[in-house]
Structure formats: C-alpha cells, structure tokens
XYZ file of C-alpha atoms in Angstrom:
256
model
C 71.977 -38.671 31.937
C 73.776 -35.704 33.577
C 71.175 -34.322 36.515
C 72.430 -30.564 37.249
C 71.809 -29.166 40.844
C 70.969 -25.211 40.717
C 71.585 -23.922 44.250
C 69.615 -20.606 44.964
C 70.728 -18.551 48.020
C 67.891 -16.120 49.321
C 67.150 -13.954 51.952
C 64.262 -11.295 52.135
C 64.712 -11.728 48.047
C 61.190 -11.306 47.037
C 61.610 -8.284 44.842
C 64.241 -10.154 42.418
C 63.458 -13.999 43.490
C 60.839 -14.300 40.773
C 63.037 -13.149 37.669
C 65.297 -16.148 38.873
C 62.371 -18.663 39.472
C 61.037 -17.810 35.921
C 64.491 -18.618 33.994
C 64.563 -21.921 36.061
C 61.134 -23.025 34.579
C 62.099 -21.847 30.950
C 64.832 -24.750 31.276
C 64.473 -26.938 28.437
C 66.611 -30.159 30.350
C 64.894 -32.427 32.226
C 67.225 -33.473 34.789
C 67.318 -30.741 37.223
C 67.544 -30.149 40.949
C 66.744 -27.098 42.472
C 68.135 -26.315 46.251
C 66.780 -23.012 47.740
C 68.504 -22.237 50.979
C 66.928 -19.278 52.667
C 67.975 -17.466 55.420
C 65.040 -17.044 57.342
C 63.697 -14.492 55.162
C 60.766 -11.984 57.004
C 59.220 -11.346 53.151
C 57.591 -13.499 51.246
C 60.434 -15.223 49.684
C 59.845 -18.587 51.251
C 56.091 -18.179 49.833
C 57.285 -17.721 46.697
C 59.842 -20.684 46.280
C 56.965 -23.029 47.920
C 54.633 -21.602 45.363
C 57.394 -22.409 42.296
C 57.959 -25.810 43.652
C 54.385 -26.773 43.379
C 54.385 -25.388 39.886
C 57.584 -27.914 39.287
C 55.592 -30.964 40.420
C 52.948 -30.105 38.276
C 55.452 -29.074 35.167
C 58.498 -31.034 35.421
C 57.920 -34.322 36.727
C 61.856 -35.594 36.618
C 63.168 -31.987 38.631
C 63.736 -32.367 42.260
C 63.209 -28.898 44.314
C 64.268 -28.643 47.968
C 63.658 -26.062 50.025
C 65.579 -25.010 53.532
C 64.905 -22.152 55.489
C 66.408 -21.152 58.822
C 69.256 -18.603 60.212
C 72.713 -18.847 58.976
C 75.875 -17.115 58.879
C 76.373 -15.231 56.379
C 76.132 -16.425 52.037
C 78.749 -18.859 52.457
C 77.716 -20.542 55.104
C 73.903 -20.754 53.194
C 76.301 -21.920 50.303
C 77.739 -24.671 52.100
C 74.338 -25.974 52.987
C 73.261 -25.672 49.570
C 76.520 -27.864 48.784
C 75.439 -30.692 51.074
C 72.215 -30.962 49.991
C 73.284 -31.267 46.590
C 73.007 -34.749 44.482
C 73.052 -34.109 40.813
C 76.133 -34.825 38.703
C 77.282 -30.830 38.540
C 76.290 -28.260 40.724
C 76.154 -24.362 39.842
C 75.334 -21.179 42.261
C 72.394 -19.227 40.717
C 71.401 -16.862 43.340
C 68.006 -14.463 43.450
C 68.025 -12.302 41.057
C 70.432 -13.893 38.385
C 69.033 -15.825 35.511
C 70.365 -18.348 32.767
C 71.234 -16.919 29.449
C 68.650 -18.404 27.741
C 66.019 -21.630 27.955
C 68.753 -23.892 26.328
C 71.769 -23.091 28.918
C 71.485 -26.030 31.127
C 71.115 -28.479 27.933
C 74.097 -26.790 26.718
C 76.184 -27.726 30.035
C 75.010 -30.958 30.030
C 75.571 -31.823 26.577
C 79.512 -30.801 27.271
C 79.644 -32.528 30.483
C 78.542 -36.461 28.321
C 81.853 -37.861 28.083
C 84.073 -39.951 29.972
C 85.405 -39.255 32.132
C 82.775 -36.391 33.088
C 84.926 -33.157 33.220
C 86.001 -31.560 36.506
C 84.073 -27.886 35.557
C 82.110 -26.637 32.883
C 82.213 -22.865 31.895
C 81.289 -19.931 29.538
C 80.712 -16.330 29.482
C 78.112 -13.782 31.155
C 76.254 -10.907 30.210
C 75.506 -8.047 32.638
C 72.335 -7.251 33.262
C 70.776 -4.224 35.746
C 68.234 -4.367 38.623
C 65.426 -5.066 36.459
C 66.854 -7.798 34.720
C 68.055 -6.003 31.284
C 71.035 -6.384 29.288
C 73.588 -4.011 29.943
C 76.799 -5.409 28.385
C 79.256 -8.351 27.900
C 81.207 -9.101 31.455
C 84.585 -7.202 30.861
C 86.522 -10.454 32.059
C 86.517 -13.017 29.298
C 87.084 -16.806 30.112
C 90.053 -17.982 28.187
C 90.074 -20.706 25.722
C 91.876 -23.117 28.052
C 90.641 -22.579 31.720
C 93.192 -23.896 34.390
C 93.800 -22.990 37.862
C 96.385 -20.522 37.545
C 94.155 -18.292 35.074
C 92.424 -16.482 38.152
C 96.098 -14.752 38.996
C 94.559 -12.265 36.004
C 90.964 -12.077 38.075
C 88.416 -13.882 38.153
C 87.937 -14.856 34.322
C 84.740 -16.865 35.130
C 81.831 -15.648 36.808
C 80.824 -17.911 39.616
C 77.219 -18.156 37.844
C 78.767 -19.725 34.457
C 81.100 -22.124 36.716
C 79.465 -25.747 36.628
C 81.571 -27.981 39.356
C 81.377 -31.698 39.018
C 79.558 -32.407 42.528
C 81.872 -35.060 43.862
C 84.626 -32.434 43.709
C 82.658 -29.667 44.605
C 81.178 -30.839 48.168
C 84.624 -31.733 49.202
C 85.897 -28.333 49.084
C 84.085 -26.230 51.132
C 83.405 -22.069 50.997
C 86.066 -20.687 53.410
C 84.163 -18.255 55.922
C 86.583 -16.245 56.669
C 86.198 -14.233 53.698
C 83.050 -12.491 53.442
C 83.085 -11.461 49.544
C 85.623 -13.541 48.190
C 84.843 -17.364 49.109
C 83.813 -17.817 45.869
C 87.095 -16.879 43.834
C 89.103 -19.190 46.557
C 86.653 -22.276 45.780
C 86.812 -22.215 42.215
C 90.433 -22.141 42.111
C 90.441 -24.974 44.658
C 88.007 -27.096 42.596
C 90.730 -26.326 39.450
C 93.560 -27.459 41.399
C 91.602 -30.581 42.305
C 90.772 -30.882 38.579
C 94.400 -30.580 37.901
C 95.308 -33.325 40.526
C 92.768 -35.747 39.022
C 94.121 -34.423 35.325
C 90.514 -33.942 34.338
C 89.081 -31.678 31.587
C 87.768 -27.901 32.023
C 85.531 -27.470 29.386
C 84.405 -24.550 27.263
C 81.259 -24.188 26.340
C 81.960 -20.964 23.715
C 78.451 -19.918 24.949
C 76.790 -16.985 27.268
C 75.561 -19.021 30.476
C 74.416 -16.403 32.921
C 72.827 -13.046 33.308
C 74.534 -11.685 36.327
C 72.976 -8.636 38.178
C 75.488 -5.383 38.391
C 74.829 -4.566 42.100
C 75.607 -7.688 43.874
C 77.415 -7.914 47.367
C 80.817 -7.538 46.004
C 79.846 -4.122 44.317
C 78.064 -2.821 47.472
C 81.469 -3.564 49.331
C 83.995 -3.197 46.574
C 87.073 -2.107 48.715
C 86.169 -5.011 51.176
C 86.147 -6.829 48.417
C 89.441 -5.864 46.555
C 91.481 -6.586 49.939
C 90.086 -9.981 50.375
C 90.775 -11.328 46.579
C 94.179 -9.941 47.611
C 94.588 -12.007 50.288
C 92.962 -15.100 48.637
C 95.819 -14.522 45.579
C 98.450 -14.374 47.994
C 97.466 -17.495 49.129
C 96.880 -19.188 46.433
C 99.490 -17.904 43.945
C 102.221 -16.540 46.371
C 102.606 -12.212 47.916
C 105.154 -11.748 45.201
C 102.801 -12.724 42.231
C 99.834 -11.449 43.817
C 101.479 -7.889 44.316
C 102.796 -8.114 40.870
C 99.460 -8.838 39.006
C 97.625 -5.751 41.052
C 99.850 -3.463 40.271
C 99.218 -4.792 36.470
C 95.308 -4.590 37.693
C 96.007 -0.862 38.215
C 97.816 -0.045 35.105
C 95.139 -1.634 33.025
C 92.376 -0.003 34.578
C 93.852 3.642 34.188
C 95.157 2.434 30.293
C 91.141 1.166 30.181
C-alpha cells in the first residue's frame, strides 16, 4: 500500500498548529507518516505536537509520527531535515496553519499513485483560506491538465501543498538554501525535470487537495519573493525567457 509522508515545519506556531493537526487526524487513509520539524520553538508548539502524537498512537495504529525540535537555518533548511527523515512512498509539505481540503485527500492521492510505475508527482488544486482557516476563494493560478517542468514558466501553477513528490526523487533534490522565499519553486521544477528524465508521469487528481493560508512568509516578503522567483526562472528557463514571462505577468496583472 502507498504510504504518504506529510512534513510539517513549525516555529512558535501554537496559534495555528492545531488546525493542521486536526486536519491530519481527519484523514481516512491508514498508511501515513507525519514528520514534524520544529525550529526550537519557545511556545507550546512542541507540547501540542507531542499531545497529537499520543492521540495518533491510540487512534491510528498504522501511522508513524516523528517529532524533531532543534535550531535550524530557516524554513528550507528545516524542509531538508524533513526530507531526510521521510520514509513513505510520497512526500508533501503541509506547514502549520495549512490543511487538507477534506478527509479523503490522502486517499485521493494514494489512489492516483497506485499504478506501475508509480508516478513522479501527484498534484491538484488549492483553495485559499484566511488566518482562521475559513475559505476565501480558489487559488488564482490553476494547475494545467498536463503538468511538465516547463509549466512553471507561467508561474507556480501548482501550490507546494498540493504537490506530492515520489520520495526517491524528492530526497535526491535538496532545497537550495541560497533562496529564502522561493526555494520551493526551484525544488518543484527540479523534481519535474527528473520525472522527465525518467519518463515518469505527473498525475492530475482533478481535485482540491489543500487549503492554503493566505498570510504566509512569501506574502509578508512579497518584493523579495518576486525577485527570487525571477532568479529561479532565469536559472531554470534562461534569462530571455524569464524577462519575457515577467513582462507578460505584469501585463496579465494590469488586465485583471
């Protein structure tokens, strides 16, 4: 059976973590690994995670919960630590405050992954929520019917929390720590490039897979994030393509 690893990165996240943990506990899929990587929080984050671990042990006998709390060098360093501890067949990052769309999300992903050979990526749609977890609107950028590594020239069309990567590929590609806000974009592109090299499928579930909290680190550092994404696109697609696409982004935004 397909085991899915969910990696949750936390730091002083007690105000929003319970929403994510409750979303985990609602999942019907029985083969789950949950890796919580905490950056040495000073609030009740770790205690909450440990209480959740106790609940899982009593209610979800086939689940595995791993908790690690220590200082790190930022979000993407913590994500690399999470990848190192991942042992499931697929991995997804669902950080504090983010939630699965419904109780069947992991089952939907596992069902789509259950083919030979296992696809490199399982992906889907995203809904945007406020900081209380309430629905606001569907994410503006929508996944294409047939995703390839070239698709992200048009922007990050698949939200990171709706991008399930095959673990053997994911663990071989580290998050680039020279980026503070956009290493996830580069990582997803590199995963899809490896999928193309191996001639593996990228499977569209045609389902909403996650609820993403609007106020994130990228939102708080919007200008720096845009500059980093420009650099990522230049590295991945060439600088001429990157400039042309960013002119198109500006035109698209003005029209909308």
